[in-house]
Short mmCIF file of C-alpha atoms and ligand atoms in Angstrom, two decimals:
data_model
loop_
_atom_site.label_atom_id
_atom_site.label_comp_id
_atom_site.label_asym_id
_atom_site.label_seq_id
_atom_site.Cartn_x
_atom_site.Cartn_y
_atom_site.Cartn_z
CA MET I 1 -15.71 31.17 14.79
CA TYR I 2 -14.23 30.67 11.35
CA LEU I 3 -11.49 32.77 9.86
CA PHE I 4 -11.02 33.19 6.16
CA MET I 5 -8.40 35.15 4.34
CA LEU I 6 -7.45 35.91 0.79
CA GLU I 7 -4.86 33.52 -0.48
CA LYS I 8 -1.36 34.94 -0.45
CA TYR I 9 0.23 35.35 -3.85
CA ASN I 10 2.33 32.29 -4.59
CA GLY I 11 2.86 32.41 -8.33
CA ARG I 12 0.35 32.48 -11.18
CA ASN I 13 -1.26 29.23 -10.07
CA SER I 14 -2.55 30.93 -6.94
CA ARG I 15 -4.66 33.29 -9.10
CA PHE I 16 -7.77 32.08 -10.91
CA THR I 17 -10.18 33.04 -13.66
CA CYS I 18 -12.57 35.75 -12.50
CA PRO I 19 -16.19 34.48 -12.56
CA SER I 20 -17.35 37.94 -13.63
CA CYS I 21 -14.95 39.37 -16.23
CA LYS I 22 -13.49 35.92 -17.16
CA GLN I 23 -9.91 37.21 -17.12
CA THR I 24 -7.45 34.45 -16.29
CA ASN I 25 -5.02 34.59 -13.36
CA GLN I 26 -6.77 37.62 -11.87
CA PHE I 27 -9.00 36.14 -9.22
CA THR I 28 -7.88 35.73 -5.59
CA ARG I 29 -9.83 33.15 -3.63
CA TYR I 30 -10.57 32.93 0.07
CA ILE I 31 -9.16 30.11 2.13
CA ASP I 32 -10.02 28.69 5.51
CA THR I 33 -7.10 29.70 7.73
CA ILE I 34 -7.36 26.49 9.73
CA THR I 35 -7.54 23.83 7.07
CA GLY I 36 -5.88 25.73 4.26
CA GLU I 37 -8.79 24.74 2.00
CA TYR I 38 -10.50 26.99 -0.51
CA LEU I 39 -14.06 28.19 -0.16
CA ALA I 40 -16.34 27.74 -3.17
CA ASP I 41 -14.64 28.79 -6.39
CA HIS I 42 -16.60 32.01 -6.87
CA VAL I 43 -15.79 33.36 -3.40
CA GLY I 44 -13.01 35.87 -3.83
CA ILE I 45 -11.97 39.16 -5.28
CA CYS I 46 -10.97 40.23 -8.77
CA ASN I 47 -7.62 41.98 -8.95
CA ARG I 48 -9.03 44.30 -11.64
CA ALA I 49 -10.66 46.59 -9.10
CA ASN I 50 -11.39 49.37 -11.59
CA ASN I 51 -12.31 47.38 -14.67
CA CYS I 52 -14.26 44.61 -12.96
CA GLY I 53 -14.67 45.15 -9.24
CA TYR I 54 -16.09 41.69 -8.50
CA HIS I 55 -15.87 40.84 -4.78
CA TYR I 56 -17.85 38.06 -3.18
CA SER I 57 -16.93 37.67 0.49
CA PRO I 58 -17.19 34.58 2.74
CA LYS I 59 -19.79 36.46 4.77
CA GLN I 60 -22.00 37.01 1.71
CA TYR I 61 -21.46 33.44 0.64
CA PHE I 62 -22.67 32.01 3.95
CA ASN I 63 -25.57 34.47 4.03
CA ASP I 64 -26.64 33.37 0.56
CA ASN I 65 -25.97 29.68 1.29
CA PRO I 66 -26.92 29.07 4.90
CA ASP I 67 -26.74 25.31 4.36
CA ALA I 68 -23.25 25.32 2.88
CA PRO I 69 -20.92 23.17 4.98
CA ARG I 70 -18.55 25.41 6.90
CA ARG I 71 -16.30 22.50 7.55
CA GLU I 72 -16.62 18.80 7.70
CA LYS I 73 -19.41 18.09 10.17
CA LEU I 74 -18.65 16.32 13.42
CA PRO I 75 -19.89 12.76 13.60
CA GLU I 76 -23.44 12.71 14.92
CA LYS I 77 -22.77 9.77 17.11
CA ARG I 78 -19.61 8.45 18.58
CA PRO I 79 -18.19 5.28 17.04
CA ASP I 80 -19.27 2.00 18.62
CA ASN I 81 -15.88 1.23 20.07
CA TYR I 82 -15.76 4.59 21.86
CA LYS I 83 -16.93 3.25 25.24
CA LYS I 84 -14.55 0.34 25.05
CA ILE I 85 -11.59 2.60 24.52
CA ILE I 86 -12.61 4.92 27.31
CA SER I 87 -12.98 2.05 29.75
CA LYS I 88 -9.62 0.67 28.70
CA LYS I 89 -8.22 4.04 29.61
CA GLY I 90 -10.04 3.75 32.93
CA GLU I 91 -8.39 0.42 33.69
CA GLU I 92 -5.02 1.90 32.96
CA GLY I 93 -6.01 4.49 35.53
CA SER I 94 -5.12 2.13 38.34
CA ILE I 95 -1.51 1.75 37.32
CA PHE I 96 -0.28 5.27 36.74
CA SER I 97 1.01 7.47 39.53
CA LYS I 98 -0.64 10.77 40.31
CA VAL I 99 0.98 13.98 41.41
CA PRO I 100 -0.78 15.18 44.58
CA ALA I 101 -3.10 18.11 43.82
CA SER I 102 -1.37 20.13 46.54
CA ILE I 103 1.83 20.24 44.48
CA LEU I 104 -0.09 21.67 41.52
CA ASP I 105 -1.97 24.12 43.77
CA ASN I 106 1.29 25.39 45.26
CA SER I 107 2.62 26.12 41.77
CA ILE I 108 -0.22 28.47 40.85
CA THR I 109 1.71 31.48 42.11
CA ASN I 110 4.56 33.87 41.45
CA TYR I 111 3.52 34.75 37.90
CA ASN I 112 5.72 37.85 38.09
CA GLY I 113 8.79 35.64 37.97
CA ASN I 114 7.37 33.32 35.31
CA HIS I 115 8.98 34.25 31.99
CA PHE I 116 6.35 32.54 29.86
CA VAL I 117 3.67 34.63 31.58
CA THR I 118 5.76 37.74 30.98
CA TYR I 119 5.83 36.82 27.32
CA LEU I 120 2.07 36.15 27.20
CA ASN I 121 1.56 39.64 28.61
CA THR I 122 3.31 41.07 25.56
CA ILE I 123 0.76 39.36 23.28
CA PHE I 124 -2.57 39.43 25.12
CA GLN I 125 -4.64 41.70 27.33
CA PRO I 126 -4.27 40.89 31.06
CA GLU I 127 -7.74 39.33 31.32
CA VAL I 128 -6.96 36.99 28.40
CA VAL I 129 -3.66 35.97 30.03
CA GLN I 130 -5.50 35.24 33.27
CA HIS I 131 -8.02 33.12 31.39
CA LEU I 132 -5.26 31.11 29.69
CA LEU I 133 -3.41 30.54 32.97
CA ASN I 134 -6.61 29.32 34.63
CA LEU I 135 -7.64 27.16 31.71
CA TYR I 136 -4.37 25.23 31.49
CA GLN I 137 -3.47 25.59 35.20
CA ILE I 138 -0.04 26.91 34.29
CA GLY I 139 2.38 26.89 37.19
CA THR I 140 5.67 28.33 38.35
CA TYR I 141 8.49 26.34 39.96
CA TYR I 142 11.82 27.49 41.34
CA ILE I 143 14.66 25.00 41.17
CA TYR I 144 18.42 24.91 40.44
CA GLY I 145 18.61 28.69 40.79
CA SER I 146 16.01 29.39 38.08
CA THR I 147 12.30 29.91 37.69
CA TYR I 148 10.58 27.46 35.37
CA THR I 149 7.12 27.41 33.84
CA ILE I 150 5.20 24.21 34.58
CA PHE I 151 2.88 22.77 31.97
CA TRP I 152 0.78 20.30 33.92
CA GLN I 153 -0.50 17.17 32.22
CA ILE I 154 -3.98 16.75 33.66
CA ASP I 155 -6.10 13.96 32.16
CA VAL I 156 -9.85 13.97 31.45
CA GLY I 157 -10.42 12.42 34.87
CA ASN I 158 -8.63 15.41 36.42
CA ASN I 159 -5.65 13.29 37.51
CA VAL I 160 -2.34 15.11 37.41
CA ARG I 161 0.00 12.79 35.50
CA THR I 162 3.11 14.99 35.66
CA GLY I 163 4.31 18.51 34.88
CA LYS I 164 6.89 19.62 32.37
CA LEU I 165 9.27 22.37 33.48
CA ILE I 166 10.56 24.73 30.82
CA SER I 167 12.62 27.89 31.14
CA TYR I 168 11.88 30.77 28.73
CA ASN I 169 13.40 33.99 27.57
CA PRO I 170 10.84 36.63 28.68
CA GLN I 171 11.38 38.88 25.64
CA THR I 172 11.31 36.41 22.78
CA GLY I 173 9.24 33.67 24.38
CA HIS I 174 11.80 31.17 23.11
CA ARG I 175 12.95 28.27 25.21
CA ASN I 176 16.12 28.99 27.18
CA LYS I 177 18.47 26.46 25.61
CA HIS I 178 20.94 26.58 28.52
CA LYS I 179 18.30 25.24 30.92
CA PRO I 180 17.28 21.67 30.28
CA THR I 181 13.64 20.64 30.43
CA ASN I 182 12.75 18.93 33.70
CA TRP I 183 9.81 16.91 34.98
CA ILE I 184 8.10 17.47 38.27
CA HIS I 185 8.05 13.75 39.10
CA ALA I 186 11.82 13.70 38.70
CA VAL I 187 12.72 16.84 40.65
CA HIS I 188 10.10 17.35 43.36
CA PRO I 189 11.53 16.00 46.67
CA GLU I 190 8.30 14.26 47.65
CA LEU I 191 8.00 12.43 44.32
CA LYS I 192 11.56 11.59 43.39
CA SER I 193 12.47 10.21 46.82
CA ALA I 194 9.70 7.62 46.59
CA ASN I 195 11.40 6.29 43.44
CA THR I 196 8.26 4.40 42.51
CA PHE I 197 6.64 6.96 40.26
CA ASN I 198 4.84 5.21 37.42
CA LEU I 199 4.71 7.79 34.68
CA LYS I 200 1.98 7.64 32.08
CA GLN I 201 1.83 10.86 30.13
CA CYS I 202 -1.35 12.32 28.70
CA LEU I 203 -1.89 15.13 26.23
CA PHE I 204 -1.26 18.60 27.54
CA GLY I 205 -4.67 20.27 27.85
CA GLU I 206 -6.59 16.98 27.99
CA HIS I 207 -8.61 18.16 31.02
CA ILE I 208 -10.32 20.88 28.98
CA LEU I 209 -12.02 18.17 26.89
CA SER I 210 -14.28 17.11 29.74
CA ALA I 211 -16.27 20.34 29.72
CA ASP I 212 -16.81 20.39 25.95
CA SER I 213 -17.74 17.41 23.82
CA SER I 214 -18.37 19.12 20.49
CA THR I 215 -15.64 21.66 19.75
CA PRO I 216 -13.03 20.28 17.33
CA VAL I 217 -9.54 19.63 18.66
CA ALA I 218 -6.38 21.15 17.26
CA LEU I 219 -3.16 19.31 18.05
CA VAL I 220 0.27 20.89 18.12
CA GLU I 221 3.65 19.76 19.34
CA SER I 222 4.51 22.35 21.97
CA GLU I 223 2.57 23.33 25.07
CA LYS I 224 3.46 26.97 24.52
CA THR I 225 1.92 26.89 21.04
CA ALA I 226 -1.33 25.42 22.36
CA VAL I 227 -1.71 28.16 24.97
CA ILE I 228 -1.04 30.98 22.51
CA ALA I 229 -3.19 29.47 19.78
CA ILE I 230 -6.28 29.09 21.95
CA GLY I 231 -5.96 32.77 22.86
CA LYS I 232 -6.06 33.62 19.15
CA LEU I 233 -8.36 30.93 17.77
CA PRO I 234 -10.75 29.69 20.45
CA CYS I 235 -12.84 27.86 17.84
CA TYR I 236 -10.61 24.85 18.61
CA LEU I 237 -9.62 23.14 21.82
CA TRP I 238 -5.84 23.29 21.52
CA LEU I 239 -3.89 20.35 22.92
CA ALA I 240 -0.19 19.53 22.74
CA THR I 241 1.58 16.20 22.35
CA GLY I 242 4.78 17.57 23.90
CA SER I 243 6.95 16.01 21.20
CA LEU I 244 6.73 14.28 17.85
CA HIS I 245 7.38 10.98 19.61
CA GLU I 246 4.28 11.48 21.75
CA PHE I 247 2.08 11.93 18.66
CA LYS I 248 0.90 8.33 18.87
CA GLN I 249 -2.29 6.37 18.72
CA SER I 250 -2.42 5.33 22.39
CA LYS I 251 -2.23 8.94 23.51
CA LEU I 252 -4.77 10.15 20.97
CA GLU I 253 -7.49 7.57 21.59
CA ILE I 254 -9.04 9.89 24.12
CA LEU I 255 -9.99 12.11 21.14
CA LEU I 256 -12.06 9.46 19.41
CA GLY I 257 -15.37 10.75 18.10
CA ARG I 258 -14.09 14.30 17.71
CA ARG I 259 -12.88 16.16 14.69
CA VAL I 260 -9.09 16.45 15.10
CA VAL I 261 -6.73 18.62 13.06
CA ALA I 262 -3.00 18.55 13.72
CA PHE I 263 -0.74 21.50 12.98
CA PRO I 264 2.85 20.23 12.73
CA ASP I 265 5.71 22.69 13.03
CA LEU I 266 7.25 23.76 9.75
CA GLY I 267 9.28 20.94 8.28
CA ALA I 268 7.54 18.24 10.32
CA TYR I 269 4.50 17.80 8.04
CA ASP I 270 5.72 14.60 6.34
CA ARG I 271 6.59 12.87 9.60
CA TRP I 272 3.22 13.72 11.18
CA GLN I 273 1.38 12.65 8.06
CA GLN I 274 3.29 9.37 8.01
CA LYS I 275 2.50 8.64 11.66
CA ALA I 276 -1.16 9.62 11.29
CA SER I 277 -1.50 7.18 8.39
CA THR I 278 -0.77 4.32 10.81
CA PHE I 279 -3.58 5.28 13.23
CA SER I 280 -6.87 3.41 13.18
CA PHE I 281 -8.81 6.69 13.21
CA LYS I 282 -8.65 9.87 11.20
CA VAL I 283 -6.49 12.83 12.14
CA ASP I 284 -6.30 15.59 9.55
CA ILE I 285 -2.82 17.03 9.15
CA SER I 286 -2.96 20.67 8.13
CA ASN I 287 -0.53 21.76 5.44
CA TYR I 288 -1.41 25.41 5.98
CA LEU I 289 2.07 26.33 7.21
CA GLU I 290 3.85 24.39 4.49
CA ILE I 291 1.84 26.24 1.88
CA HIS I 292 2.20 29.70 3.33
CA ALA I 293 5.70 29.83 4.81
CA THR I 294 8.56 31.72 3.24
CA ASP I 295 11.96 30.01 2.90
CA GLU I 296 13.23 32.01 5.85
CA GLN I 297 10.34 30.93 8.06
CA ARG I 298 10.96 27.37 6.97
CA LYS I 299 14.59 27.59 8.06
CA GLU I 300 13.47 28.67 11.52
CA GLY I 301 10.97 25.81 11.79
CA LEU I 302 8.20 28.15 12.95
CA ASP I 303 4.92 26.85 14.30
CA ILE I 304 1.30 27.92 13.97
CA ALA I 305 1.53 30.32 16.95
CA ASP I 306 4.14 32.35 15.06
CA PHE I 307 1.58 32.84 12.27
CA LEU I 308 -1.47 33.75 14.31
ZN1 ZN H 401 -13.04 40.30 -12.76
#
């Protein structure tokens, strides 16, 4: 699935010369909503509907040019060092602690009291919400007098590394700032009493990679954003780093051989770009939000889910 839209007006430079009537600054081009890139320069619509009427849609364009690249093609074969990196990850496997599956299983309950689920229900049809909850194994946990949403970190080997507990406002879907984020390995009686938990985080959503080796990956910072975005744009596997700090090479090596696009929150583009430039593999950083946000949206630091 690819989504294209007409470029929003952003000054005269966002309007081009019409290929039909040749009037300057009258032609609106289509852009790829994911990458923020233009389609071919004659795909668009002339603003002079009555005097010109030129409109060449993305659909027509791909019908007429079936071989045109929709996006950068995925690498045909994985890089040579792919196996090595995977096995390195496997060796690490022996030294991280795992959360017993029973703790995760017991959390898959009480969605009525889970404010994030309540919020999802305001955006999606019930069957979509159910699909999202199953896909990411979202859980519910009651502690310190409040109900938290658990975002489990399950790796490609299906090991549960930990779970992040976040409290939400059910109406706005915003994080409840009065309730600090907690971690299951730090609060669950069985895990914290042992005091030997060896935490090694993985990407949120990593487990969904194992069933699908070809779909491109979209990376965002927050778990909530990943869940909402996959409901809206399932053409990507949406994964979350959990924080800017966790956007790092060691955590992303598991994505080697895939096309990866990161969507930083508004205002974070430069920092993500800077970090990505230090990686030994390519991660595209989308500037879609930076290009399309209003000043007000920028102030709020919105993320891609707010735009979808
Ligand atoms: Zn025209």
